[in-house]
Short mmCIF file of C-alpha atoms and ligand atoms in Angstrom, two decimals:
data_model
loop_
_atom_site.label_atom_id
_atom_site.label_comp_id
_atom_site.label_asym_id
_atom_site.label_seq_id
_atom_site.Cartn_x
_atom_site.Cartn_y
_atom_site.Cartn_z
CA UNK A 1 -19.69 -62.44 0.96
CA UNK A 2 -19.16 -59.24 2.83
CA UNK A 3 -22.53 -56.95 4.18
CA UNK A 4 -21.42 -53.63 5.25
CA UNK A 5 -23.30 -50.68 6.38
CA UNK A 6 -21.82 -47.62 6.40
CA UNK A 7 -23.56 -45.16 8.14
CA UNK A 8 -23.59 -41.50 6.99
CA UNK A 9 -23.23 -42.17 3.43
CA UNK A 10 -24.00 -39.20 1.30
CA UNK A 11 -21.03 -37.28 4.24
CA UNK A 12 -17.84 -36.07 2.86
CA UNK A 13 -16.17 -40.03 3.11
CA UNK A 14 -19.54 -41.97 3.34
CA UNK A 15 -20.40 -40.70 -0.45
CA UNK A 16 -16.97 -41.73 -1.69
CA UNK A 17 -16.72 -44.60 1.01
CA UNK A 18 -20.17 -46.25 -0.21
CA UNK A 19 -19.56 -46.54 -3.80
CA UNK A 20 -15.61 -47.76 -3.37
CA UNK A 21 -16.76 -50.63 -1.59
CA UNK A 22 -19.48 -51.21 -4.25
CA UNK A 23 -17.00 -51.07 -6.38
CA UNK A 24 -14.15 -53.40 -5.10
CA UNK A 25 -16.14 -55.93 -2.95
CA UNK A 26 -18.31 -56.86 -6.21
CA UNK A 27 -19.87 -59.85 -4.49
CA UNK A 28 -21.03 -57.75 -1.23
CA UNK A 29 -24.32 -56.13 -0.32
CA UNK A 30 -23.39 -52.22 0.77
CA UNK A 31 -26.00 -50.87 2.16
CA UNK A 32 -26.08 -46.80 2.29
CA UNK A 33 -27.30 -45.41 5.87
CA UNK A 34 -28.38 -41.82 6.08
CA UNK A 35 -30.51 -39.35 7.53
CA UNK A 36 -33.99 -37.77 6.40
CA UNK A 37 -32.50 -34.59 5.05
CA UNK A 38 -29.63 -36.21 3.79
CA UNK A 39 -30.95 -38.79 1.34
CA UNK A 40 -28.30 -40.56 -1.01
CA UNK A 41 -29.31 -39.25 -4.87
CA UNK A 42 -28.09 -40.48 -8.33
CA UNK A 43 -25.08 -43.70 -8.49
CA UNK A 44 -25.12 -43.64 -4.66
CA UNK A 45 -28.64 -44.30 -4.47
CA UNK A 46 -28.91 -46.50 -7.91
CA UNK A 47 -25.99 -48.52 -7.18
CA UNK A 48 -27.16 -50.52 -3.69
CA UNK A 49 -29.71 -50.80 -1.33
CA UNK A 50 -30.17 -47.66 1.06
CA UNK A 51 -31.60 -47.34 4.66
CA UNK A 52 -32.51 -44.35 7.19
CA UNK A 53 -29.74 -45.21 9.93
CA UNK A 54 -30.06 -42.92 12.46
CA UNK A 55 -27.07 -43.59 15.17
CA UNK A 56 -29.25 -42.35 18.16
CA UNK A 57 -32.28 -44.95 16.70
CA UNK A 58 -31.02 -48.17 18.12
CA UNK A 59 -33.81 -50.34 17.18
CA UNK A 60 -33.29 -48.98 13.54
CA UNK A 61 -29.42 -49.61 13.32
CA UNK A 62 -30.68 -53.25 15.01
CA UNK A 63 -33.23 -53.84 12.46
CA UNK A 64 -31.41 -53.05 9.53
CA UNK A 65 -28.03 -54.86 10.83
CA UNK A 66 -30.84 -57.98 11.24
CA UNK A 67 -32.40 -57.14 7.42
CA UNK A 68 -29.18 -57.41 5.67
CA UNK A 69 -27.13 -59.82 8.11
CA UNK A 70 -24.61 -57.13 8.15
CA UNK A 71 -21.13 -58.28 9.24
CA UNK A 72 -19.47 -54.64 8.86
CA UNK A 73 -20.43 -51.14 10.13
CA UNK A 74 -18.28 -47.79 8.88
CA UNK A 75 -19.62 -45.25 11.40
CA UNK A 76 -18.82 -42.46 9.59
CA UNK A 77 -21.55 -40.30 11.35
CA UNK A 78 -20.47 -37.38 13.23
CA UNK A 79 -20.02 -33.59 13.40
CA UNK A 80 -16.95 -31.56 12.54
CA UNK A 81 -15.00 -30.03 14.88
CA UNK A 82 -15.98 -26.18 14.54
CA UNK A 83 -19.83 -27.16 13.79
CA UNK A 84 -19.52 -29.30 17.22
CA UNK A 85 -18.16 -26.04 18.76
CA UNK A 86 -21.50 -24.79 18.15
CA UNK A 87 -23.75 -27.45 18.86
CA UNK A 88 -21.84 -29.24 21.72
CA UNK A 89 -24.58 -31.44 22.95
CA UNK A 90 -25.58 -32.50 19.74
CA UNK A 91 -21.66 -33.06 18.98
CA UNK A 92 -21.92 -35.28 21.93
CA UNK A 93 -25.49 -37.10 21.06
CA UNK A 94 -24.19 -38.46 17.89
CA UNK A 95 -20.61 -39.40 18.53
CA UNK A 96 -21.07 -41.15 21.98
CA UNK A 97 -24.47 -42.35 22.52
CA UNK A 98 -24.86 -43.01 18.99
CA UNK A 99 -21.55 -44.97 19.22
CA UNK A 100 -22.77 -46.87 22.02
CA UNK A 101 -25.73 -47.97 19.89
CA UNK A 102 -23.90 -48.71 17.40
CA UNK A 103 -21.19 -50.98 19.59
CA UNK A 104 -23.71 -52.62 21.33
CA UNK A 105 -25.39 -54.23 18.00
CA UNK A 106 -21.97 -55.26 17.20
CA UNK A 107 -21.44 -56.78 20.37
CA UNK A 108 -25.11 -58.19 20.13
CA UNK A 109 -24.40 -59.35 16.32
CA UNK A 110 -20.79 -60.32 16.43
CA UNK A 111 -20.05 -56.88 14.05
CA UNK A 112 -16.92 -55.35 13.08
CA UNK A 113 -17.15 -51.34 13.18
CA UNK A 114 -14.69 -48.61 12.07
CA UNK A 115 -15.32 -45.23 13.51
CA UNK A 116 -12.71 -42.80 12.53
CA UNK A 117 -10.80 -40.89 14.92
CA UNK A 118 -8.65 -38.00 13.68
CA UNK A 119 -6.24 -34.90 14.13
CA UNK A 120 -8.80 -33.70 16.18
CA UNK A 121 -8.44 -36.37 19.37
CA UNK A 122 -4.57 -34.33 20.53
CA UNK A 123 -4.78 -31.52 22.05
CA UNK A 124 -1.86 -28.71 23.02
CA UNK A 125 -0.05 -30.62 25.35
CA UNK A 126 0.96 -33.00 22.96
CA UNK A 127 4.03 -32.98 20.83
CA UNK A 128 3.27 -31.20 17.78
CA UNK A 129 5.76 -32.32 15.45
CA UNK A 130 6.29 -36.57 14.72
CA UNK A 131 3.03 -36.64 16.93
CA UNK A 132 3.78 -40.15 18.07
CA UNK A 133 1.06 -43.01 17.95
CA UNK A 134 0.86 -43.25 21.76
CA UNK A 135 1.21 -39.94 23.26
CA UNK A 136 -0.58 -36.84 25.51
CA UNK A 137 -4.60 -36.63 24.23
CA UNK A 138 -6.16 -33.84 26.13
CA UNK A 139 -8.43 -31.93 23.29
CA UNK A 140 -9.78 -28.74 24.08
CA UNK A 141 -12.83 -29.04 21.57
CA UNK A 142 -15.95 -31.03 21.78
CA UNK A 143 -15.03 -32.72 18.82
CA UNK A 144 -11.59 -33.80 20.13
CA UNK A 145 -13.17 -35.09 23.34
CA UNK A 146 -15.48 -37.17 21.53
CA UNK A 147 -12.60 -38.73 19.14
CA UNK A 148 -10.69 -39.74 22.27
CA UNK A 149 -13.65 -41.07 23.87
CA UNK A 150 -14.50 -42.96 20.98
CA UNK A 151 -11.00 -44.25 20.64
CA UNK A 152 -11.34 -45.94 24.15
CA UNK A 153 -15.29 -46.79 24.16
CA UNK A 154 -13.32 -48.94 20.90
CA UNK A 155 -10.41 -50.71 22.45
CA UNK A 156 -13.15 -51.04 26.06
CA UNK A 157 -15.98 -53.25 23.58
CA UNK A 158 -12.72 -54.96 22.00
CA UNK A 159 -10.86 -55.86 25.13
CA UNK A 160 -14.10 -56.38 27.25
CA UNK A 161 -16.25 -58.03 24.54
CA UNK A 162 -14.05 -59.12 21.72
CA UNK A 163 -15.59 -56.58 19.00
CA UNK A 164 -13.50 -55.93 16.25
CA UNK A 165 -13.17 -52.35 16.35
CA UNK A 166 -10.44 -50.85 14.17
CA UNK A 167 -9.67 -47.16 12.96
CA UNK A 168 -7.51 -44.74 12.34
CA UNK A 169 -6.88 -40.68 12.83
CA UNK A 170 -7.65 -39.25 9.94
CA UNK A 171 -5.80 -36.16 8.82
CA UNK A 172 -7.61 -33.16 7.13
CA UNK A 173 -9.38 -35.01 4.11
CA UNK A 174 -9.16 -33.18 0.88
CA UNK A 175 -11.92 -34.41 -2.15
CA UNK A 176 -13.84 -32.72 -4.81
CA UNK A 177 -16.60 -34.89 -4.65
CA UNK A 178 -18.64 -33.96 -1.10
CA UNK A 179 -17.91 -30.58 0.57
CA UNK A 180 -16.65 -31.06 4.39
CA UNK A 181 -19.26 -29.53 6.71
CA UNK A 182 -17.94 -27.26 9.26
CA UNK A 183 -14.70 -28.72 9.98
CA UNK A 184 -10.94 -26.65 10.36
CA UNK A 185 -9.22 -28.13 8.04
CA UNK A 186 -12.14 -27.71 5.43
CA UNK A 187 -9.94 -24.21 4.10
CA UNK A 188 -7.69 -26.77 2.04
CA UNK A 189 -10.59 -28.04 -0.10
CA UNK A 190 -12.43 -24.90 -0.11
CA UNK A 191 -9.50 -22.85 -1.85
CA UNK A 192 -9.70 -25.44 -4.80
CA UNK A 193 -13.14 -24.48 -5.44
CA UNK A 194 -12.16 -20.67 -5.53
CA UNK A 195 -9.03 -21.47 -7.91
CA UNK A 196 -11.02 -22.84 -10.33
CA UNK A 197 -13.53 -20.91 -10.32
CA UNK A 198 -11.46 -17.53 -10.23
CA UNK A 199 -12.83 -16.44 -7.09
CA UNK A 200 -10.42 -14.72 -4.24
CA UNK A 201 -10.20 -17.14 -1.46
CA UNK A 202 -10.85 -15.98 2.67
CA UNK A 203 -9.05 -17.81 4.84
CA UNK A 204 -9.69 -18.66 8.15
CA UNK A 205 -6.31 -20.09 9.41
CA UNK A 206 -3.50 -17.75 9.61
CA UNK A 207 -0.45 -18.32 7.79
CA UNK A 208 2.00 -20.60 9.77
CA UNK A 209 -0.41 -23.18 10.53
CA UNK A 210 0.80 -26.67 9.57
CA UNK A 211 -1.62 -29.33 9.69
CA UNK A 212 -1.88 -32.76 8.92
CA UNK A 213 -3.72 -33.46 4.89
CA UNK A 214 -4.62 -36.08 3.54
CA UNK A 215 -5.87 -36.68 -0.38
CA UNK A 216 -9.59 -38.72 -0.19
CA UNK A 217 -8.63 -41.75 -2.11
CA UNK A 218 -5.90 -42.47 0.28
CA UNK A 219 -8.06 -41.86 3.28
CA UNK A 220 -10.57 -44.35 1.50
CA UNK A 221 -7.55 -47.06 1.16
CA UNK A 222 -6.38 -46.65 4.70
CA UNK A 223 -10.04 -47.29 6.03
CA UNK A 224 -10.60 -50.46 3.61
CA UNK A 225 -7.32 -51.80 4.02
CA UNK A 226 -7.15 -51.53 8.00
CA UNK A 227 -10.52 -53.38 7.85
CA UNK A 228 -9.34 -56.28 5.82
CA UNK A 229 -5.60 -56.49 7.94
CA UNK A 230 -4.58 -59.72 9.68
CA UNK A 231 -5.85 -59.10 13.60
CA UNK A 232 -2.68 -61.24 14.34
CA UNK A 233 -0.53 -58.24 13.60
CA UNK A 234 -2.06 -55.64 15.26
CA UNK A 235 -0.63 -54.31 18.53
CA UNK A 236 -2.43 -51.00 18.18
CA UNK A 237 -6.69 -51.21 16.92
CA UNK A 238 -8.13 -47.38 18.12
CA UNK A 239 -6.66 -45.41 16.58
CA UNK A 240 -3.87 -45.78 14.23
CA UNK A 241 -1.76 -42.39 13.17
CA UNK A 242 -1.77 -41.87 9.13
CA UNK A 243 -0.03 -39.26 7.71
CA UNK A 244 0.43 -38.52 3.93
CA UNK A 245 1.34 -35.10 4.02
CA UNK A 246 1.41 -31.66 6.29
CA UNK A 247 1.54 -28.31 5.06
CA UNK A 248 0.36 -24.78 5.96
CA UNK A 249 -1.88 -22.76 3.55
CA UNK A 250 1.03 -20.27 1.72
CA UNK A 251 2.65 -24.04 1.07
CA UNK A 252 -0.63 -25.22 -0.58
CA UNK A 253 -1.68 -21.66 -2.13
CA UNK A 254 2.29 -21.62 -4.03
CA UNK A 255 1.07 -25.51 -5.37
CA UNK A 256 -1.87 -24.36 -6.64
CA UNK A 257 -0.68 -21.52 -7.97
CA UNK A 258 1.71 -23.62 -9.94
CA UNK A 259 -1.25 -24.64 -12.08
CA UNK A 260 -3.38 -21.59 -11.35
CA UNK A 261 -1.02 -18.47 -11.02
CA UNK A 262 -4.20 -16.63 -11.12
CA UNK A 263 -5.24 -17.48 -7.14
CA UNK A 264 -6.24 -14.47 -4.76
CA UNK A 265 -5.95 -15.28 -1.25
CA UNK A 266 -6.59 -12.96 1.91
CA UNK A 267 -6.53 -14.17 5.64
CA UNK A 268 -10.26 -13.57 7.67
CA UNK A 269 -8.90 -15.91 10.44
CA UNK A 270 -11.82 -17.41 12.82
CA UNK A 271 -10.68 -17.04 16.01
CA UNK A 272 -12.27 -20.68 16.82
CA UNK A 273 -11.11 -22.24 13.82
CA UNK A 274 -7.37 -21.19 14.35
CA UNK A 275 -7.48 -22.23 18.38
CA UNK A 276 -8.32 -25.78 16.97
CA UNK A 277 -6.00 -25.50 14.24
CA UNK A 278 -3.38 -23.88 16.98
CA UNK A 279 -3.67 -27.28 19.10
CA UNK A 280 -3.40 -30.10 16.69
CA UNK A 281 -0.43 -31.77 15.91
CA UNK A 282 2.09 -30.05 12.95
CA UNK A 283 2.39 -33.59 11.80
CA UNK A 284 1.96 -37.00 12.44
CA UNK A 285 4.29 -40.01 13.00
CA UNK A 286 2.28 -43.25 11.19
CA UNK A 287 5.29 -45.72 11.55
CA UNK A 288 3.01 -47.82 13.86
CA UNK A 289 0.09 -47.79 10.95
CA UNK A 290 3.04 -48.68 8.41
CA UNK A 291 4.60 -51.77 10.37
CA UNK A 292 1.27 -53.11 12.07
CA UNK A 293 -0.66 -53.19 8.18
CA UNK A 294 1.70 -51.91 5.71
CA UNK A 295 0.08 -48.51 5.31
CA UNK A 296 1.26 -46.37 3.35
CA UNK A 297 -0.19 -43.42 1.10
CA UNK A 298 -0.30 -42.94 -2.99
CA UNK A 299 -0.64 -39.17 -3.22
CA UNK A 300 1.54 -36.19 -2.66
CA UNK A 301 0.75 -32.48 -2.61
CA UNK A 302 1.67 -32.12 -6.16
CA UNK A 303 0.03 -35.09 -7.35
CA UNK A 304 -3.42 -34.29 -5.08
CA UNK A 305 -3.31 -30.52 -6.83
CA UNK A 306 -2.93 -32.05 -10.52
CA UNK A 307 -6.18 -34.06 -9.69
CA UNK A 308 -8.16 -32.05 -7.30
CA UNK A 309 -7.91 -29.43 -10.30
CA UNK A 310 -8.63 -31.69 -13.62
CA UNK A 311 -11.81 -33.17 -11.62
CA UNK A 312 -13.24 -30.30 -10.30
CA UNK A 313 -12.61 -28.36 -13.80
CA UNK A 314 -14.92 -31.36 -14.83
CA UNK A 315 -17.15 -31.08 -12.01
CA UNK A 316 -17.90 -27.36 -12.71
CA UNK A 317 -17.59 -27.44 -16.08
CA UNK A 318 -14.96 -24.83 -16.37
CA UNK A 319 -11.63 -24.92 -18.59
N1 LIG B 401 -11.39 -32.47 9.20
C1 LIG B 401 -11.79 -32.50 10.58
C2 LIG B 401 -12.13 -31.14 11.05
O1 LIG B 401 -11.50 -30.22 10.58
C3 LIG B 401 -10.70 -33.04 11.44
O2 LIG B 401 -10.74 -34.41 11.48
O3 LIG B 401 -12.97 -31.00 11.88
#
């Protein structure tokens, strides 16, 4: 029996997060956390039991983790990098003090939490290309800062209090079931949208600009399957590299132009966007993530762009 609570499910991963679980861990309760404003609708909200969880509400996270004798959290709340750009302090509100809420009702409650880190926790100090697991972190963006700090406000509640706290740094996450919100790798699943729909495509990152991508239902595997590794083998816990692939957007505009020769792109680059994209690593080295849990990722670019298209075709009803 497994009670998990992942916390900002109807996000970009909590939607797809949520009903995976449902899905594989038959015999578990999965409770769906959100936000007034943000309330789970249709399978999510049919399929499982759903709660306000409010990060900066500790009493709520408490009294739900207490309802439903949760033994899991996937902290999936947070704000994406160029939206925390805007909103700093609020950036900072929900990634570290409602982290700290959230840690302390694991340590409390004897919980296991993932909170993601990502691309976003290096900075431009640090080597760009086979980013190494262990290496320079000095991010220039609210949102990195907050990854990093989360990363060792992890390993500090581990070491100090024996929480399990496990995650990894996830890469740009490309999906055609939840939009992204605000982040700078969000151009990669936006231009999908335009193919299909036969709309020219503005993008905000100049041409040149490799970043780490990752296809959802990998990101969804690493999460689960990090989560269920043997705690015996890992040397690392916050925050393991993954990498699936890396690409800049005339690389991914030529794949998708392989199915949809129609695309029109032009470049509109956001200064703020592109200093972000500027400082995060070309691509990452994941051998740590591979040896410490035997990670290692389904989909390429070709195969992501085959299915990206057929389901959003599906989605939007368009041939
Ligand atoms: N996708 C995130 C962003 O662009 C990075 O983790 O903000």
């Amino acid at each position: 029996m497994k009670n998990i609570l992942v916390v900002g499910s109807t996000g970009q991963i909590g939607s797809e997060l949520t009903m995976k679980l449902r899905r594989e861990i038959p015999q578990s309760t999965v409770v769906a956390g959100y936000i007034p404003g943000a309330e789970p609708k249709g399978e999510l909200l049919e399929s499982g039991p759903s709660a306000i969880a409010d990060v900066r509400d500790a009493a709520g996270l408490a009294e739900i983790v207490t309802r439903y004798k949760i033994d899991t959290i996937y902290n999936l709340a947070a704000l994406l990098s160029a939206v925390a750009e805007r909103k700093p302090l609020l950036a900072w509100d929900i990634q570290m003090n409602g982290l700290l809420n959230i840690l302390e009702i694991a340590r409390e409650k004897g919980v296991a939490v993932f909170t993601p880190s990502s691309i976003g926790s290096f900075g431009p100090e640090t080597p760009h290309v086979g980013t190494p697991q262990d290496t320079i972190q000095r991010p220039r963006s609210m949102y990195g800062v907050t990854k990093v700090a989360t990363e060792l406000l992890s390993d500090y509640y581990f070491h100090k209090y024996g929480v399990d706290t496990r995650s990894v740094r996830f890469p740009g996450l490309i999906s055609y079931t939840t939009l992204p919100g605000g982040g700078t790798t969000d151009y990669a699943v936006e231009v999908y949208y335009s193919a299909v729909k036969g709309e020219e495509f503005t993008c905000p990152i100049a041409p040149g600009t490799y970043m780490d991508m990752m296809y959802m239902p990998d990101a969804l595997h690493a999460a689960m399957m990090l989560m269920e590794a043997d705690p015996s083998r890992l040397k690392h816990r916050n925050s393991f590299n993954i990498a699936s692939m890396s690409f800049e957007p005339e690389q991914i505009f030529a794949k998708i132009r392989e199915y949809i020769p129609s695309l029109q792109v032009r470049y509109e680059v956001d200064p703020v966007r592109q200093a972000i994209a500027t400082s995060w690593p070309d691509s990452m080295d994941d051998s740590c993530a591979r040896e410490e849990w035997d990670w290692k990722p389904t989909f390429d670019m070709d195969s992501m762009t085959v299915d990206m298209i057929k389901n959003l075709r599906l989605k939007l009803g368009i041939q």
